[in-house]
Coordinates of C-alpha atoms in Angstrom, one line a residue:
M1 CA 0.0 0.0 0.0
K2 CA 2.8 2.4 -1.1
Y3 CA 0.4 5.3 -1.6
L4 CA -2.7 4.4 0.2
I5 CA -1.2 4.4 3.7
A6 CA -1.4 8.2 3.9
A7 CA -1.9 10.8 6.6
F8 CA -5.5 11.8 7.2
V9 CA -7.0 13.7 4.3
T10 CA -5.7 17.2 3.5
L11 CA -7.2 17.4 0.0
L12 CA -10.9 18.0 -0.3
I13 CA -12.4 18.0 -3.8
A14 CA -13.9 21.3 -4.5
S15 CA -17.4 21.0 -6.0
S16 CA -16.5 23.4 -8.8
S17 CA -13.9 20.9 -10.1
A18 CA -16.8 18.7 -11.2
F19 CA -17.9 21.3 -13.8
S20 CA -14.7 22.5 -15.5
D21 CA -15.7 22.4 -19.2
G22 CA -15.5 25.4 -21.4
P23 CA -17.5 26.0 -24.6
Q24 CA -17.3 23.1 -27.1
T25 CA -19.2 21.6 -30.0
N26 CA -22.0 19.0 -29.5
H27 CA -19.7 16.2 -30.8
T28 CA -16.9 17.1 -28.4
R29 CA -19.2 17.6 -25.5
I30 CA -20.7 14.1 -25.8
K31 CA -17.5 12.3 -26.5
R32 CA -15.5 13.8 -23.7
Q33 CA -17.6 15.6 -21.2
F34 CA -14.7 16.6 -18.8
S35 CA -11.0 17.3 -19.1
L36 CA -8.8 14.7 -17.4
G37 CA -7.9 15.1 -13.8
S38 CA -6.7 12.9 -11.0
I39 CA -8.7 9.9 -10.0
P40 CA -10.8 11.7 -7.2
I41 CA -11.6 14.5 -9.6
V42 CA -12.7 12.1 -12.4
L43 CA -14.8 10.1 -10.0
T44 CA -16.5 13.4 -8.9
N45 CA -17.0 14.6 -12.4
N46 CA -18.7 11.4 -13.4
G47 CA -21.2 11.3 -10.5
L48 CA -19.5 8.5 -8.4
T49 CA -20.0 10.7 -5.3
T50 CA -20.6 8.0 -2.7
L51 CA -17.2 6.5 -3.4
V52 CA -15.6 9.9 -3.3
D53 CA -17.2 10.7 0.0
L54 CA -15.9 7.5 1.5
V55 CA -12.4 8.0 0.0
V56 CA -12.4 11.4 1.8
K57 CA -13.7 9.9 5.0
A58 CA -11.0 7.3 4.9
G59 CA -8.3 9.9 4.4
L60 CA -7.2 8.4 1.0
A61 CA -8.1 11.3 -1.3
E62 CA -4.6 12.7 -1.2
A63 CA -3.0 9.3 -1.9
L64 CA -5.3 8.7 -4.9
S65 CA -4.4 12.2 -6.2
G66 CA -0.7 11.2 -6.2
P67 CA 1.4 10.1 -9.1
G68 CA 0.2 6.5 -9.2
P69 CA -0.5 4.9 -11.5
F70 CA -3.6 3.3 -10.1
T71 CA -6.5 1.2 -11.3
V72 CA -9.7 1.8 -9.4
F73 CA -12.7 -0.5 -9.6
A74 CA -15.4 2.1 -8.7
P75 CA -18.9 1.1 -7.5
I76 CA -21.8 3.2 -8.7
N77 CA -23.7 5.1 -6.0
N78 CA -26.6 2.6 -6.1
A79 CA -24.2 -0.3 -5.4
F80 CA -23.6 1.0 -1.8
T81 CA -27.4 0.9 -1.1
T82 CA -27.5 -2.8 -1.8
V83 CA -24.8 -3.7 0.8
D84 CA -26.2 -5.5 3.8
P85 CA -26.9 -2.7 6.4
S86 CA -25.0 -4.5 9.2
I87 CA -21.9 -4.9 7.0
L88 CA -22.2 -1.3 5.7
N89 CA -22.5 0.1 9.3
A90 CA -19.4 -2.0 10.3
I91 CA -17.4 -0.5 7.5
L92 CA -18.5 3.1 8.1
S93 CA -17.9 2.9 11.9
D94 CA -14.3 1.7 11.7
I95 CA -11.9 3.8 9.7
T96 CA -9.4 1.0 9.5
V97 CA -12.0 -1.3 7.9
L98 CA -13.1 1.4 5.6
R99 CA -9.6 2.0 4.4
K100 CA -9.1 -1.7 3.7
V101 CA -12.4 -1.9 1.8
I102 CA -11.4 1.0 -0.4
A103 CA -7.9 -0.3 -0.9
Y104 CA -9.5 -3.6 -2.0
H105 CA -10.9 -1.7 -5.0
V106 CA -7.5 -0.3 -6.0
V107 CA -4.6 -1.9 -7.9
E108 CA -1.3 0.0 -7.7
S109 CA -0.6 -0.3 -11.4
T110 CA -2.4 0.5 -14.6
L111 CA -4.8 -2.2 -15.9
P112 CA -6.6 -0.8 -19.0
A113 CA -9.5 -2.8 -20.4
A114 CA -7.4 -4.0 -23.3
L115 CA -5.2 -6.0 -20.8
F116 CA -8.2 -7.8 -19.3
K117 CA -8.2 -11.5 -19.8
N118 CA -10.2 -14.3 -18.3
E119 CA -9.0 -15.5 -14.9
L120 CA -6.7 -12.5 -14.4
T121 CA -5.9 -12.2 -10.7
P122 CA -4.4 -8.7 -9.9
L123 CA -3.2 -8.0 -6.4
S124 CA -5.2 -5.2 -4.7
A125 CA -3.7 -2.5 -2.6
S126 CA -5.2 -4.2 0.5
G127 CA -3.0 -7.2 -0.2
E128 CA -5.7 -9.6 -1.5
N129 CA -6.3 -10.8 -5.0
L130 CA -9.1 -9.8 -7.2
R131 CA -10.4 -12.0 -10.0
V132 CA -11.2 -10.6 -13.5
N133 CA -13.3 -12.7 -15.8
V134 CA -14.1 -12.1 -19.4
Y135 CA -17.2 -13.9 -20.8
D136 CA -17.8 -13.9 -24.6
S137 CA -21.5 -14.3 -25.3
G138 CA -21.2 -13.9 -29.1
D139 CA -22.6 -10.4 -29.5
A140 CA -20.7 -8.8 -26.7
K141 CA -18.1 -9.4 -24.0
T142 CA -19.1 -9.3 -20.3
V143 CA -16.3 -8.4 -17.9
T144 CA -16.6 -9.0 -14.1
I145 CA -14.4 -8.3 -11.2
N146 CA -15.2 -10.7 -8.3
G147 CA -18.5 -11.1 -10.1
A148 CA -19.3 -7.4 -10.3
L149 CA -20.2 -6.2 -13.8
K150 CA -17.8 -3.7 -15.4
I151 CA -20.0 -1.0 -16.8
R152 CA -17.5 1.4 -18.4
T153 CA -14.0 2.7 -18.2
L154 CA -12.8 6.3 -17.4
E155 CA -9.3 7.7 -17.9
A156 CA -7.5 9.8 -15.3
T157 CA -4.1 11.6 -15.3
N158 CA -2.8 9.1 -12.8
G159 CA -4.5 5.9 -13.8
V160 CA -7.7 4.3 -15.0
I161 CA -11.1 3.8 -13.4
H162 CA -13.4 0.8 -14.2
V163 CA -17.0 1.6 -13.1
I164 CA -18.7 -1.5 -11.6
N165 CA -22.2 -2.3 -10.3
K166 CA -21.3 -3.8 -6.9
V167 CA -19.2 -3.1 -3.8
L168 CA -16.3 -5.6 -3.3
I169 CA -15.9 -6.8 0.2
P170 CA -12.5 -8.2 1.2
E171 CA -12.5 -11.4 3.1
P172 CA -9.6 -13.5 4.3
E173 CA -8.3 -15.4 1.3
S174 CA -9.9 -18.9 1.4
N175 CA -10.1 -21.7 -1.1
I176 CA -13.4 -23.4 -2.0
I177 CA -13.1 -26.0 0.8
E178 CA -12.3 -23.3 3.4
V179 CA -15.3 -21.2 2.3
L180 CA -17.6 -24.3 2.6
E181 CA -16.2 -24.9 6.1
K182 CA -16.8 -21.3 7.2
K183 CA -20.4 -21.2 5.9
G184 CA -21.3 -24.1 8.2
N185 CA -24.2 -25.7 6.2
F186 CA -22.2 -28.0 3.9
T187 CA -21.2 -30.8 6.4
T188 CA -22.6 -33.5 4.2
L189 CA -20.9 -32.1 1.0
L190 CA -17.6 -31.8 2.8
T191 CA -17.9 -35.4 4.0
A192 CA -18.8 -36.7 0.6
L193 CA -15.8 -34.9 -1.0
A194 CA -13.5 -36.5 1.6
V195 CA -15.0 -40.0 1.0
A196 CA -14.6 -39.5 -2.8
G197 CA -11.0 -38.4 -2.5
L198 CA -11.8 -35.0 -4.0
T199 CA -11.0 -32.7 -1.1
T200 CA -7.4 -32.0 -2.1
T201 CA -8.3 -31.4 -5.7
I202 CA -11.1 -28.9 -4.9
Q203 CA -8.9 -27.3 -2.3
N204 CA -5.7 -26.8 -4.4
A205 CA -6.5 -27.0 -8.1
G206 CA -8.8 -24.9 -10.2
P207 CA -10.2 -22.4 -10.9
F208 CA -13.5 -24.2 -10.5
T209 CA -17.2 -23.3 -10.3
L210 CA -18.9 -25.4 -7.6
F211 CA -22.6 -25.7 -7.5
A212 CA -22.8 -26.6 -3.8
P213 CA -25.8 -28.6 -2.4
T214 CA -26.6 -27.6 1.2
D215 CA -27.1 -30.2 4.0
D216 CA -30.9 -29.8 3.5
A217 CA -30.4 -30.7 -0.2
F218 CA -28.7 -34.0 0.7
R219 CA -31.4 -34.7 3.3
S220 CA -34.0 -34.3 0.6
L221 CA -32.6 -37.1 -1.5
P222 CA -34.9 -40.2 -1.8
A223 CA -34.4 -42.6 1.1
G224 CA -31.3 -44.7 0.8
T225 CA -29.7 -42.7 -2.1
L226 CA -27.0 -41.0 0.0
D227 CA -26.1 -44.3 1.8
S228 CA -25.8 -46.0 -1.6
L229 CA -23.5 -43.3 -2.9
I230 CA -21.3 -43.3 0.2
T231 CA -20.7 -47.1 -0.3
N232 CA -19.9 -46.6 -4.0
R233 CA -16.9 -44.3 -4.2
E234 CA -16.7 -44.1 -8.0
E235 CA -20.4 -43.3 -8.4
L236 CA -20.2 -40.7 -5.6
K237 CA -17.2 -39.1 -7.4
K238 CA -19.2 -38.9 -10.6
V239 CA -22.1 -37.3 -8.8
L240 CA -20.0 -34.7 -7.0
L241 CA -18.0 -33.8 -10.2
S242 CA -21.4 -33.2 -11.9
H243 CA -21.5 -30.2 -9.6
V244 CA -18.2 -28.8 -10.7
A245 CA -17.4 -26.8 -13.9
S246 CA -13.9 -25.8 -15.0
G247 CA -13.2 -22.1 -14.8
T248 CA -14.8 -19.4 -12.8
L249 CA -18.4 -18.8 -13.9
Y250 CA -19.9 -16.0 -11.8
K251 CA -23.6 -15.4 -12.2
R252 CA -22.9 -12.7 -14.8
G253 CA -21.1 -15.3 -16.8
L254 CA -23.9 -17.8 -16.7
S255 CA -26.6 -17.9 -19.5
S256 CA -29.3 -20.3 -20.3
G257 CA -27.9 -23.4 -21.9
L258 CA -25.7 -26.3 -21.3
V259 CA -22.8 -26.1 -18.8
P260 CA -20.0 -28.7 -19.3
V261 CA -19.1 -30.4 -16.0
I262 CA -16.0 -32.2 -15.0
A263 CA -17.8 -35.5 -14.6
G264 CA -18.4 -35.4 -18.4
G265 CA -21.6 -34.4 -20.2
N266 CA -23.5 -31.2 -19.5
V267 CA -26.0 -29.9 -17.0
K268 CA -28.7 -27.5 -18.2
A269 CA -28.7 -24.0 -16.7
A270 CA -31.7 -21.6 -16.9
V271 CA -31.1 -18.0 -16.0
G272 CA -34.1 -15.6 -15.8
F273 CA -35.5 -12.7 -14.0
N274 CA -36.9 -14.8 -11.1
G275 CA -33.6 -16.6 -10.4
A276 CA -31.3 -19.2 -11.8
M277 CA -31.5 -23.0 -12.1
F278 CA -28.7 -25.6 -12.4
G279 CA -30.3 -28.8 -13.6
N280 CA -33.3 -29.3 -11.3
A281 CA -31.7 -27.2 -8.5
Q282 CA -32.4 -23.6 -7.7
M283 CA -29.5 -21.3 -7.0
I284 CA -30.3 -19.9 -3.6
E285 CA -27.1 -18.0 -3.1
T286 CA -24.6 -17.0 -5.8
D287 CA -21.1 -15.6 -6.3
L288 CA -19.3 -16.8 -3.1
F289 CA -15.8 -15.7 -3.8
A290 CA -12.9 -18.2 -3.3
S291 CA -9.2 -18.0 -4.1
N292 CA -9.6 -20.8 -6.6
G293 CA -13.0 -20.1 -8.1
V294 CA -16.6 -19.4 -7.1
I295 CA -19.4 -21.2 -5.3
H296 CA -23.1 -21.1 -6.1
V297 CA -25.3 -22.6 -3.4
I298 CA -28.1 -24.9 -4.7
N299 CA -31.1 -26.6 -3.0
S300 CA -31.0 -30.0 -4.7
V301 CA -28.4 -32.6 -5.5
I302 CA -27.8 -33.3 -9.2
L303 CA -27.6 -37.1 -10.0
H304 CA -25.7 -37.3 -13.2
S305 CA -23.7 -40.2 -14.7
V306 CA -20.8 -39.5 -17.1
G307 CA -22.1 -39.0 -20.7
Q308 CA -25.7 -39.1 -19.7
T309 CA -28.4 -36.5 -19.6
P310 CA -28.7 -35.2 -16.0
K311 CA -31.4 -37.0 -14.0
V312 CA -34.1 -34.9 -12.5
V313 CA -34.2 -35.3 -8.7
F314 CA -37.2 -34.0 -6.9
N315 CA -36.9 -32.7 -3.4
Q316 CA -38.5 -35.8 -1.7
P317 CA -38.1 -35.9 2.1
S318 CA -36.3 -38.9 3.6
K319 CA -37.5 -40.5 6.8
A320 CA -35.0 -38.5 8.7
V321 CA -36.8 -35.3 7.9
D322 CA -40.4 -36.4 7.7
N323 CA -41.6 -33.7 10.1
Q324 CA -39.7 -30.9 8.3
P325 CA -41.4 -28.6 5.8
T326 CA -40.1 -29.1 2.2
K327 CA -40.3 -26.9 -0.9
P328 CA -42.5 -28.1 -3.7
P329 CA -40.7 -30.1 -6.5
V330 CA -39.4 -28.1 -9.4
N331 CA -40.8 -29.2 -12.8
P332 CA -38.1 -28.6 -15.4
Q333 CA -40.7 -28.7 -18.1
K334 CA -42.1 -25.4 -16.9
T335 CA -38.7 -23.7 -17.4
R336 CA -39.2 -21.1 -20.2
V337 CA -37.0 -18.7 -22.1
A338 CA -37.0 -15.4 -20.4
R339 CA -38.7 -12.6 -22.2
T340 CA -36.0 -10.0 -21.4
I341 CA -35.8 -6.3 -22.0
A342 CA -33.6 -6.9 -25.1
S343 CA -36.1 -9.3 -26.6
I344 CA -39.2 -7.0 -26.3
L345 CA -37.9 -3.9 -28.1
N346 CA -38.4 -5.3 -31.7
E347 CA -41.8 -6.6 -30.6
N348 CA -42.9 -3.1 -29.8
G349 CA -41.5 -1.3 -32.8
L350 CA -38.4 0.1 -31.0
T351 CA -36.3 -1.1 -33.9
T352 CA -33.7 1.7 -34.0
L353 CA -32.9 1.3 -30.3
A354 CA -32.7 -2.5 -30.8
D355 CA -30.3 -2.1 -33.7
L356 CA -28.1 0.3 -31.8
L357 CA -27.9 -2.0 -28.8
V358 CA -26.6 -4.7 -31.1
K359 CA -24.1 -2.3 -32.6
A360 CA -22.9 -1.3 -29.1
G361 CA -22.6 -4.9 -27.9
L362 CA -25.2 -4.3 -25.1
V363 CA -27.8 -6.9 -26.0
N364 CA -26.2 -9.5 -23.7
V365 CA -26.2 -7.0 -20.8
L366 CA -29.9 -6.3 -21.1
S367 CA -30.7 -10.0 -21.5
Q368 CA -29.2 -10.8 -18.1
Q369 CA -31.1 -11.2 -14.8
G370 CA -31.0 -7.5 -13.8
P371 CA -33.4 -6.1 -12.8
F372 CA -33.0 -3.0 -15.1
T373 CA -35.1 0.0 -16.0
L374 CA -34.7 1.1 -19.7
F375 CA -35.8 4.5 -20.9
A376 CA -36.4 3.6 -24.6
P377 CA -36.5 6.4 -27.2
T378 CA -38.9 5.8 -30.1
N379 CA -37.6 5.5 -33.7
D380 CA -38.9 9.1 -34.3
A381 CA -36.8 10.3 -31.3
F382 CA -33.6 9.0 -33.0
N383 CA -34.7 10.6 -36.3
A384 CA -34.9 14.0 -34.4
V385 CA -31.3 13.9 -33.2
D386 CA -29.2 16.4 -35.1
S387 CA -27.1 14.8 -37.8
V388 CA -23.7 15.8 -36.3
T389 CA -24.5 14.1 -33.0
L390 CA -26.1 11.1 -34.7
N391 CA -23.1 10.5 -37.0
A392 CA -20.7 10.8 -34.0
L393 CA -22.7 8.1 -32.2
L394 CA -22.7 5.8 -35.2
Q395 CA -18.9 6.2 -35.8
D396 CA -17.7 5.7 -32.2
V397 CA -18.9 2.5 -30.5
N398 CA -17.6 3.6 -27.1
L399 CA -19.5 6.9 -27.4
L400 CA -22.6 5.0 -28.5
K401 CA -22.3 2.6 -25.6
R402 CA -22.0 5.5 -23.2
V403 CA -25.2 7.2 -24.5
L404 CA -27.2 4.0 -24.5
T405 CA -26.1 3.0 -21.0
Y406 CA -27.3 6.5 -19.9
H407 CA -30.8 5.2 -20.7
V408 CA -30.4 2.3 -18.3
V409 CA -30.8 2.2 -14.6
P410 CA -29.3 -1.0 -12.9
S411 CA -32.4 -1.5 -10.7
A412 CA -36.2 -1.8 -11.3
I413 CA -38.2 1.5 -11.0
P414 CA -41.9 0.4 -11.2
P415 CA -44.5 3.1 -11.8
V416 CA -45.6 3.1 -8.2
S417 CA -42.1 4.0 -7.1
I418 CA -41.9 7.1 -9.4
K419 CA -42.2 10.4 -7.6
N420 CA -41.5 14.0 -8.5
E421 CA -37.8 15.0 -8.4
L422 CA -36.6 11.4 -8.2
V423 CA -32.9 11.3 -9.1
T424 CA -31.4 8.0 -10.0
N425 CA -28.0 6.9 -11.4
S426 CA -27.8 5.5 -14.8
L427 CA -25.6 2.5 -15.8
A428 CA -23.3 5.1 -17.4
G429 CA -22.7 6.5 -13.8
E430 CA -24.5 9.8 -14.5
S431 CA -27.8 10.9 -12.9
L432 CA -31.3 11.0 -14.4
R433 CA -34.1 13.2 -13.1
I434 CA -37.7 12.0 -13.1
N435 CA -40.6 14.5 -12.7
E436 CA -44.3 14.3 -12.4
Y437 CA -46.8 16.9 -13.5
N438 CA -50.6 17.4 -13.7
N439 CA -51.5 14.9 -10.9
R440 CA -49.0 12.3 -12.2
K441 CA -50.6 12.3 -15.7
V442 CA -47.4 13.6 -17.2
V443 CA -44.0 12.0 -16.3
T444 CA -40.7 13.1 -17.7
I445 CA -37.2 11.8 -17.6
N446 CA -34.7 14.6 -18.1
G447 CA -37.6 16.4 -19.8
A448 CA -38.4 13.5 -22.2
L449 CA -42.1 12.5 -22.1
R450 CA -42.8 9.0 -20.8
L451 CA -45.2 7.4 -23.4
K452 CA -45.9 4.0 -22.0
A453 CA -44.5 1.2 -19.9
L454 CA -43.6 -2.3 -21.0
E455 CA -42.9 -5.2 -18.6
A456 CA -40.1 -7.7 -19.1
E457 CA -38.9 -10.6 -16.9
N458 CA -35.7 -8.7 -16.1
G459 CA -37.1 -5.3 -15.5
I460 CA -39.2 -2.6 -17.0
V461 CA -39.1 -0.4 -20.2
Y462 CA -40.4 3.1 -20.3
V463 CA -40.9 4.4 -23.9
I464 CA -39.9 8.0 -24.2
D465 CA -40.1 10.6 -27.0
K466 CA -36.5 11.9 -26.8
V467 CA -32.9 10.6 -26.9
L468 CA -31.1 11.4 -23.6
I469 CA -27.6 12.8 -24.0
P470 CA -25.3 12.4 -21.0
D471 CA -24.5 16.1 -20.4
N472 CA -26.4 17.1 -17.3
N473 CA -23.9 16.7 -14.5
K474 CA -23.1 20.4 -14.5
S475 CA -24.8 22.8 -12.1
I476 CA -27.0 25.5 -13.6
V477 CA -24.2 28.0 -13.2
K478 CA -21.7 25.8 -15.0
V479 CA -24.2 25.1 -17.9
L480 CA -24.6 28.9 -18.3
E481 CA -20.8 29.3 -18.4
T482 CA -20.5 26.5 -21.0
K483 CA -23.1 28.0 -23.3
G484 CA -21.2 31.3 -23.7
K485 CA -24.2 33.6 -24.4
F486 CA -25.0 34.5 -20.8
T487 CA -22.1 36.8 -19.9
T488 CA -24.4 39.6 -18.6
L489 CA -26.5 37.1 -16.6
M490 CA -23.4 35.6 -15.1
T491 CA -22.1 39.0 -14.1
A492 CA -25.5 39.9 -12.5
L493 CA -25.5 36.6 -10.5
V494 CA -22.1 37.5 -9.1
V495 CA -23.0 41.1 -8.3
S496 CA -26.3 40.0 -6.6
G497 CA -24.7 37.2 -4.6
L498 CA -26.8 34.5 -6.3
K499 CA -24.1 32.6 -8.1
N500 CA -23.3 30.3 -5.2
H501 CA -27.1 29.8 -4.6
L502 CA -27.7 28.5 -8.2
D503 CA -24.5 26.4 -8.0
S504 CA -26.0 24.5 -5.0
A505 CA -28.2 21.5 -4.6
G506 CA -31.5 22.9 -5.8
P507 CA -33.5 21.8 -7.7
F508 CA -34.3 25.0 -9.5
T509 CA -35.9 26.1 -12.8
L510 CA -34.1 29.2 -14.2
F511 CA -35.7 31.3 -17.0
A512 CA -32.4 32.6 -18.3
P513 CA -32.3 35.9 -20.2
S514 CA -29.7 35.9 -23.0
D515 CA -27.2 38.6 -23.5
D516 CA -29.5 40.0 -26.2
A517 CA -32.3 40.2 -23.7
F518 CA -30.2 42.4 -21.4
K519 CA -29.1 44.6 -24.4
A520 CA -32.8 45.2 -25.1
L521 CA -33.4 46.9 -21.7
P522 CA -34.0 50.6 -21.8
A523 CA -30.9 52.8 -21.5
G524 CA -29.6 53.1 -18.0
V525 CA -31.8 50.3 -16.5
L526 CA -29.0 47.7 -16.3
N527 CA -26.4 50.1 -14.8
S528 CA -29.1 51.1 -12.2
L529 CA -29.6 47.5 -11.2
F530 CA -25.8 46.8 -11.0
T531 CA -25.4 49.7 -8.6
N532 CA -28.2 48.3 -6.4
P533 CA -27.4 44.6 -5.7
S534 CA -30.5 44.0 -3.5
E535 CA -32.9 45.2 -6.2
L536 CA -30.9 43.2 -8.8
K537 CA -31.3 40.1 -6.6
K538 CA -35.1 40.6 -6.5
V539 CA -35.2 40.9 -10.3
L540 CA -33.1 37.8 -10.8
L541 CA -35.1 35.7 -8.3
S542 CA -38.2 36.6 -10.4
H543 CA -36.6 34.3 -13.0
V544 CA -36.2 31.3 -10.5
I545 CA -38.7 28.6 -9.6
P546 CA -37.7 26.4 -6.5
T547 CA -38.4 23.1 -8.3
T548 CA -37.7 21.5 -11.7
V549 CA -40.3 22.3 -14.3
Y550 CA -39.4 20.9 -17.8
S551 CA -41.4 22.3 -20.8
R552 CA -43.7 19.2 -20.6
G553 CA -44.7 20.4 -17.1
L554 CA -45.6 23.9 -18.2
S555 CA -49.2 24.8 -18.6
S556 CA -51.2 28.1 -18.6
G557 CA -51.5 29.4 -15.1
H558 CA -49.0 30.6 -12.5
L559 CA -45.8 29.3 -11.0
N560 CA -44.5 30.1 -7.5
L561 CA -41.3 32.2 -7.6
A562 CA -38.3 31.6 -5.4
R563 CA -38.6 35.2 -4.1
G564 CA -42.3 34.7 -3.2
G565 CA -45.2 35.6 -5.4
K566 CA -46.1 34.1 -8.7
V567 CA -45.4 34.5 -12.4
A568 CA -47.8 34.0 -15.2
V569 CA -47.4 31.2 -17.8
T570 CA -49.2 31.2 -21.1
V571 CA -49.0 28.1 -23.3
S572 CA -50.4 28.5 -26.8
Q573 CA -49.8 27.2 -30.4
S574 CA -47.3 30.0 -30.9
G575 CA -45.1 29.0 -28.0
V576 CA -44.7 29.5 -24.2
K577 CA -44.5 32.9 -22.5
I578 CA -43.3 33.6 -19.0
S579 CA -44.8 36.9 -18.1
N580 CA -43.7 39.1 -21.0
A581 CA -40.9 36.8 -22.2
N582 CA -40.9 34.1 -24.8
I583 CA -39.0 30.8 -24.2
I584 CA -36.7 30.6 -27.2
K585 CA -34.9 27.4 -26.1
A586 CA -36.2 24.9 -23.5
D587 CA -35.0 22.1 -21.3
L588 CA -31.3 22.6 -20.9
A589 CA -30.7 19.9 -18.2
A590 CA -28.5 20.6 -15.2
A591 CA -27.5 18.5 -12.2
N592 CA -29.6 20.8 -10.0
G593 CA -32.5 21.6 -12.3
V594 CA -33.3 22.9 -15.7
I595 CA -32.8 26.1 -17.7
H596 CA -35.2 27.7 -20.2
V597 CA -33.7 30.5 -22.3
I598 CA -35.9 33.6 -22.7
N599 CA -35.7 36.7 -24.8
N600 CA -36.7 39.4 -22.3
L601 CA -36.2 40.1 -18.6
I602 CA -39.3 39.4 -16.4

């Protein structure tokens, strides 16, 4: 831990560093939203704020701003919300443990994605190995780190960041046998491995994937089956090796189909929204990390002879457990192909999005268990994208992948969970804002209108009328600075003392007068306002609404102003007026709200 054992943090990341862009073309803005900085700055710029906060809390921000080089596996914000609360509290309450967890996500060398290969085991800064796996599904490669899905890669001046969807928890390095012993509910399996003479192999060789039946699974075998196996060592060995696959197959690397097992032959796997099956057994716990592979816990024993189709074993209780409740038998004939998000797009006419997902190699991701929420633009929405931006997307697969993953949330957001001002992180690592208007009749995502909802077995699809471009992680103030035609407004915000206010959390709606709007003021009015900051502040706050109102949420009536009072809104066929001003450009998204450009001061 050459750099990570550092004195307590002296470097805090200024919030303004997250919004350092200058003016640029649409193409450049999409392709490279922020200039490079050190790892903490790049993490902040890309919305990975929970990790940054913990890095600061652990006193490691200065170390990760050092020369490096480093590779950081960076969990998205939502990943921390899925950690078991007792584990998370233990991490947050002990600074030493927190430092170790963060260091476990860091490798003290550069590992670009191009160097990833299956079964790569880099040493983390905490002193424990990580395992990188690369699964080729035909139309895309899936990369995992200890089973966590790699979402995208970010460059920094002192290393590289791979964004992942899960927090990695370091545990004392243990082989498969040691993990089974620690779990405590695999006594029969451990005994059977010893009787079959397989303990040393499973302990020292590999890597392996073990589908591990629990003690309850063995008890559920038909009466006499286990006794018969124990007395027939070779048959027992065949059965046990029917639970072992060569290589490390994390859940993200499993797909519906045949899994070759070491006993010979194959066992059928079925992976769907409601869980995963291995033969007739349900996977009840997945991705137990071991130094020589991975373990998936299953609730039935697979009886499989070499070269034969796996036998179906129903969970029938033996006499020893007649009084114990058992789960109903699984009928493999009812297993069906999952109707995933990726598969329903073409069915519902969303063919442009479907084609682009294929081009970006994302079909396999959206065919996995999830759950996911996909905001799916219509074909017309893609047709409405300006030609420069669209050509940039079609010519750069990485750029296309970033834009498409911006439309995906790595969790399910059912309609009942939607509420106004809901902010959620996309798979691209950047935030999306959901708003409700007109008694929940109108729902927008970054201002795009939600048209309808489609259910899939691995999540939900909301059809929207606009393509979302990942460019809203700047505050309102930084968006104004980037646009370059609000020089007078920016000066007025500084003079009135409102700049920091509109650079804060919000959310706000700003009706932003352009430079031309200020020039149109009667002679002497602007100078008079600049010499009276309190009056200038009142005027500017007449342009601010203390909530996010995209154009889809505007209707004729009145809006409450941040300064108190109301402002009139008129919506007609000719456009939208705010008091005496016309909206000439709507829905400039910002991290803390939205901007509508107007042609007059209110």
